[in-house]
Structure formats: C-alpha cells, structure tokens
mmCIF file of C-alpha atoms in Angstrom:
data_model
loop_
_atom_site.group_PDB
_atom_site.id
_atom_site.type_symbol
_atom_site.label_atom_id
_atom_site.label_comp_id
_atom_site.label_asym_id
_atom_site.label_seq_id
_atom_site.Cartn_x
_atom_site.Cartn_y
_atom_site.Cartn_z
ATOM 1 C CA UNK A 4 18.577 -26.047 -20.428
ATOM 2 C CA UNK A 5 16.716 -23.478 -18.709
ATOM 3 C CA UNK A 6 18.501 -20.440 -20.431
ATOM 4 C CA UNK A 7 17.783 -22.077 -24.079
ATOM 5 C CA UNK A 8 15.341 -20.048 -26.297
ATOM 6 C CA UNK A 9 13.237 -22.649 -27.402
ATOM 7 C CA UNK A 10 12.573 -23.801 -23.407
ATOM 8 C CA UNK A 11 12.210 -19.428 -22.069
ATOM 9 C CA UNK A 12 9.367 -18.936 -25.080
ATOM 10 C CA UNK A 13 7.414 -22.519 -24.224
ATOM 11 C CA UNK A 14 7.750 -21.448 -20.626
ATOM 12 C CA UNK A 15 6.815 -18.053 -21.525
ATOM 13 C CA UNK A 16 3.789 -18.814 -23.631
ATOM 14 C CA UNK A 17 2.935 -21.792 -20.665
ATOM 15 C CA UNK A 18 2.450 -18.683 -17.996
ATOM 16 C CA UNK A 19 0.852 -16.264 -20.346
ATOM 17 C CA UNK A 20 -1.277 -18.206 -22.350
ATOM 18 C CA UNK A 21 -2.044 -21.511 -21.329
ATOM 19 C CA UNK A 22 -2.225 -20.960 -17.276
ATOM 20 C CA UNK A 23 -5.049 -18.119 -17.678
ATOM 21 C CA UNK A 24 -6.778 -20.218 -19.525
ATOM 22 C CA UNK A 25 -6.304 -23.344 -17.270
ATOM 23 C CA UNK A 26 -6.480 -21.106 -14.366
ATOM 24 C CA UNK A 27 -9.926 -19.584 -14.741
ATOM 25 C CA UNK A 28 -12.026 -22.563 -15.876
ATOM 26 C CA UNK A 29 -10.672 -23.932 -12.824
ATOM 27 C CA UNK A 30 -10.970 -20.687 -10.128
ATOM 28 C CA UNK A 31 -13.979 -19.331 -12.067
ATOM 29 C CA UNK A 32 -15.586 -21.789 -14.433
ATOM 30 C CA UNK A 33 -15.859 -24.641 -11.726
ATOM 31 C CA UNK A 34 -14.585 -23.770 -8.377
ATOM 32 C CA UNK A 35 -16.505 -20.318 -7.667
ATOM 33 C CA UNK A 36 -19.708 -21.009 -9.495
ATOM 34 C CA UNK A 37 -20.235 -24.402 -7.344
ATOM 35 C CA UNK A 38 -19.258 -22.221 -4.159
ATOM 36 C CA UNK A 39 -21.783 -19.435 -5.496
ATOM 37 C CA UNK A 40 -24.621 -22.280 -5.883
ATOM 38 C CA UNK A 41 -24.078 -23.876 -2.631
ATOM 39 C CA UNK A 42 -22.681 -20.688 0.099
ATOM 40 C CA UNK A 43 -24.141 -17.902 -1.752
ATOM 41 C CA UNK A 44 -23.241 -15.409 -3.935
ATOM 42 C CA UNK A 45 -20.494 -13.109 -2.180
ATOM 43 C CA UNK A 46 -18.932 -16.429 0.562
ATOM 44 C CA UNK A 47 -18.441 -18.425 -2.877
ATOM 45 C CA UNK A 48 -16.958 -15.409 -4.323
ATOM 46 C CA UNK A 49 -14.603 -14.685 -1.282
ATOM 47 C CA UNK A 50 -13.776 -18.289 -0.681
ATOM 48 C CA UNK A 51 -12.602 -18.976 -4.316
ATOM 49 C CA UNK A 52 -10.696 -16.127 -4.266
ATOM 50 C CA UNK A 53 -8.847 -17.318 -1.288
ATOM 51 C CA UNK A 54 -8.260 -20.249 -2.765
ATOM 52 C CA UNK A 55 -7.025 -18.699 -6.163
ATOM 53 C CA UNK A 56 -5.071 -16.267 -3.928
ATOM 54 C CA UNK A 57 -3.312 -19.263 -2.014
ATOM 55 C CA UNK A 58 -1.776 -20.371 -5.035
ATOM 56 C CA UNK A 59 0.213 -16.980 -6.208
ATOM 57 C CA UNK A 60 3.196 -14.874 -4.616
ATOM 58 C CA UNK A 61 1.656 -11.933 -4.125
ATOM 59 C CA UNK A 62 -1.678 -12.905 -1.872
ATOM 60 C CA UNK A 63 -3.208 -9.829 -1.541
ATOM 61 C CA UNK A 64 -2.983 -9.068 -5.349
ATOM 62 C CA UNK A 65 -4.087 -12.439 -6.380
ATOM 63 C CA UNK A 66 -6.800 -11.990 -3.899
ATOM 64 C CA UNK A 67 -7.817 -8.858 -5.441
ATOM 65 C CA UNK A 68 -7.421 -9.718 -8.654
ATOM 66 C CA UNK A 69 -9.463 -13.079 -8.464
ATOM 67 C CA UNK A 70 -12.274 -11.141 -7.039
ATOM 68 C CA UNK A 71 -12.223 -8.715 -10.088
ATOM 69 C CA UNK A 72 -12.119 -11.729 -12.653
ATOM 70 C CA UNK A 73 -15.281 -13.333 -10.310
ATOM 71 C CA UNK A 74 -17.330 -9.914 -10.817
ATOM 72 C CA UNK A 75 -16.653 -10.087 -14.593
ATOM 73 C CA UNK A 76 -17.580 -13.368 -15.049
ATOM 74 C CA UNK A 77 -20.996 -12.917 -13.026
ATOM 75 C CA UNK A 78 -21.587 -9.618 -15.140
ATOM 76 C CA UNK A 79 -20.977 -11.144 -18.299
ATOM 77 C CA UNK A 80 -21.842 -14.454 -18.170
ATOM 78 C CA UNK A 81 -19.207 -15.711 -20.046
ATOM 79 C CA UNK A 82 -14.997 -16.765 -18.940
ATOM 80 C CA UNK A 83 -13.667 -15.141 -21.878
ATOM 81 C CA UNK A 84 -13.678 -11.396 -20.085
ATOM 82 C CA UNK A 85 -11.985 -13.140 -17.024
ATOM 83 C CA UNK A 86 -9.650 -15.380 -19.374
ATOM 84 C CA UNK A 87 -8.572 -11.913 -21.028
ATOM 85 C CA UNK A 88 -8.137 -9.989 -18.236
ATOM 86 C CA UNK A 89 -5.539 -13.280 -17.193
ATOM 87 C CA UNK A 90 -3.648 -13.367 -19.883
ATOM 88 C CA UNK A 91 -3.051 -9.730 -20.460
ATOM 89 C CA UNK A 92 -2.102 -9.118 -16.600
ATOM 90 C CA UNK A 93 0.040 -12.638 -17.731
ATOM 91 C CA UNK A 94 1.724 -11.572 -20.949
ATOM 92 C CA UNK A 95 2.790 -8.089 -19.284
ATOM 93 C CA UNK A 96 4.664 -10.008 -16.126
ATOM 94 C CA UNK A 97 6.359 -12.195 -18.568
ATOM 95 C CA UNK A 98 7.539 -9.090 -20.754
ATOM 96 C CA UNK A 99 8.795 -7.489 -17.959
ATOM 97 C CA UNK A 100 10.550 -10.233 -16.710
ATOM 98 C CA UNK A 101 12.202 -11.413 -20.728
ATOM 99 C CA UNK A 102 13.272 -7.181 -20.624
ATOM 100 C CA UNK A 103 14.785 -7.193 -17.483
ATOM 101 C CA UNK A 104 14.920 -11.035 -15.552
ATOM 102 C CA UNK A 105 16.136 -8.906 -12.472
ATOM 103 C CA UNK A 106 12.835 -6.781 -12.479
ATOM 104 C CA UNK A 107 11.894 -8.238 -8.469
ATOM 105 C CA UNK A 108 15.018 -6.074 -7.056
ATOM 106 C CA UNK A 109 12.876 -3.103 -7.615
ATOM 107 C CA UNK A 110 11.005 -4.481 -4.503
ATOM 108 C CA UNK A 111 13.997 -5.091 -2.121
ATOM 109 C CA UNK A 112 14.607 -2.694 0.518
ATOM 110 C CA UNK A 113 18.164 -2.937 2.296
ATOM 111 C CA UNK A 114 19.062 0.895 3.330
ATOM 112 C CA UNK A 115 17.438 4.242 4.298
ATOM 113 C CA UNK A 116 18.021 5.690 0.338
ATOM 114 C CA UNK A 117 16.332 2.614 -0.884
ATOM 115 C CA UNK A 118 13.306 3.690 1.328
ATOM 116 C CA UNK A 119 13.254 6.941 -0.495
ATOM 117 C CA UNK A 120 13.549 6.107 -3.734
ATOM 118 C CA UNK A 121 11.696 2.686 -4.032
ATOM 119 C CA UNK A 122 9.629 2.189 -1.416
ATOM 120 C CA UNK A 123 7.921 5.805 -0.992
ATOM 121 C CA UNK A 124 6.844 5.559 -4.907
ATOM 122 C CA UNK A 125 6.077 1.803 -4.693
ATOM 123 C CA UNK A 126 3.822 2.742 -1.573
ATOM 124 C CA UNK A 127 2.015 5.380 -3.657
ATOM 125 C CA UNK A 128 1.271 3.234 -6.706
ATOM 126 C CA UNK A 129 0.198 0.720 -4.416
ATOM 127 C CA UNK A 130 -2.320 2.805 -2.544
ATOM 128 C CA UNK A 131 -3.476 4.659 -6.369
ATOM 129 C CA UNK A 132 -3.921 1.720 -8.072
ATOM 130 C CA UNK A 133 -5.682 -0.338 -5.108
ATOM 131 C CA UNK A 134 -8.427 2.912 -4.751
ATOM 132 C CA UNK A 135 -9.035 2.417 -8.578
ATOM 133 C CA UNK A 136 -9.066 -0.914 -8.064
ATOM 134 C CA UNK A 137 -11.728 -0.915 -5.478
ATOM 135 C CA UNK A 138 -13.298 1.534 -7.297
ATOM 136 C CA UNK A 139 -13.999 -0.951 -10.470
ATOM 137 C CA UNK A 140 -14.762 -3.583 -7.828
ATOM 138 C CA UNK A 141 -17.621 -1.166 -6.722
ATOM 139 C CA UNK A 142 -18.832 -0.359 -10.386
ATOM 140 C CA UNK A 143 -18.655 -4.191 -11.074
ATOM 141 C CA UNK A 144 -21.009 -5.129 -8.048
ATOM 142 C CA UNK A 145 -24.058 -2.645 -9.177
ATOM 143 C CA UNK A 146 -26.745 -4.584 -10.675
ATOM 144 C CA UNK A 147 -24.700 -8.108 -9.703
ATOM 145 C CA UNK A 148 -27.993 -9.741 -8.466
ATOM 146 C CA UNK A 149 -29.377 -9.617 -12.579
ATOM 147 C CA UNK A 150 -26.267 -10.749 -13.856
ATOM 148 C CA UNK A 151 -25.803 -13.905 -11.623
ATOM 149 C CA UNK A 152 -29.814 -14.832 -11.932
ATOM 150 C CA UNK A 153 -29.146 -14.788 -15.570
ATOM 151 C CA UNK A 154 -25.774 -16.610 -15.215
ATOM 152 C CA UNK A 155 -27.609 -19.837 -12.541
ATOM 153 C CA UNK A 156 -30.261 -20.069 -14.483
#
C-alpha cells in the first residue's frame, strides 16, 4: 500500500499542503498569539516555538524556523506569509525526498572520508545559512513593537 501512487501523492500533498496550513493556525494563529497576550511578546514567541519545535525531527531548525514564521506573522498581520513560507519549505522536502527517497544518507557519518566530504560542507552550509538566517530574524524584529500593537488591537 504504501509504495502505491495514488497513497505517495495524498501523503505528499497531506505534508506539503495541508500540514502548513493546519500547522500554523495552530503554532501561530492560536497557540503563540494567546502566549503573546498573556507572557508577553518575545516568552510567547519563544515558548510556541518550543512547542512547534517539539513536534519536528530536526529541533533546532524547527525552532528556528517557527520563530521566523512568528516574526512574519507579527509584521504582517496576517498567517498567509507564515502559511507560505510552510508550505514552500514543505513542498521542497517532499520533492527531494519523491527524487531521491534515500536523500537522509547524505547526513550519516560512518568513516574519516565521509567526514571530509559530507560533513565539512554540511557544517559550512549549516553555519552560512544559520548567519543569514539570524540575519532576517534581526531585520524581522525592527519596528516589531508597531506591528504587534496593530496585530492585538
């Protein structure tokens, strides 16, 4: 059953459609903005981003990730920028995984040449694309204060 068509797309579309969605009216839409009201603006933030973070594989980038999606909702006022920003980061894992279903191996590290030649480049896209990362994060937070006034009120 699992390796029929008709069950990989539903599955497929499920993850990169529907679970965004789902996801961030959840995370964003309900969970963070009643944290926001009641902790303040940067605990309810933090702690719904944990909480989002829990849920995933890959903590750290789930963490970093759901704090990204939290800035754009407060900056916009709206869940479709977060909802888009889901789904595309959604649709890409599950292209890469329908081109090559073996795509995690990339990760494993088992001798000294598998150091070289996947960790060491892993390691720096890791560290490049967490500075520019942080580096949006950063451009996101200037000015929060208007955007979430206009986004409680």
């Amino acid at each position: 059953l699992p390796g029929e068509l008709w069950y990989l797309a539903a599955n497929g579309f499920i993850i990169a459609v529907i679970a965004p969605i789902a996801e961030e009216f959840v995370f964003r839409g309900v969970l963070m903005h009643r944290l926001v009201a009641s902790l303040g603006l940067w605990k309810g933030v933090g702690l719904s981003s944990l909480i989002f973070s829990a849920f995933h594989v890959n903590i750290l980038g789930a963490f970093l990730f759901a704090v990204t999606a939290a800035l754009l909702y407060l900056k916009t006022g709206t869940l479709l920028v977060p909802i888009l920003l889901h789904l595309f980061n959604n649709v890409l894992a599950v292209f890469q995984y329908a081109v090559d279903p073996s795509f995690p191996e990339w990760l494993v590290v088992t001798s000294m040449n598998d150091l070289n030649t996947k960790a060491v480049p892993n390691l720096i896209t890791l560290i490049i694309s967490s500075a520019l990362l942080l580096l949006f994060i950063l451009w996101l937070v200037r000015n929060l204060n208007k955007s979430r006034k206009r986004l409680m009120d």
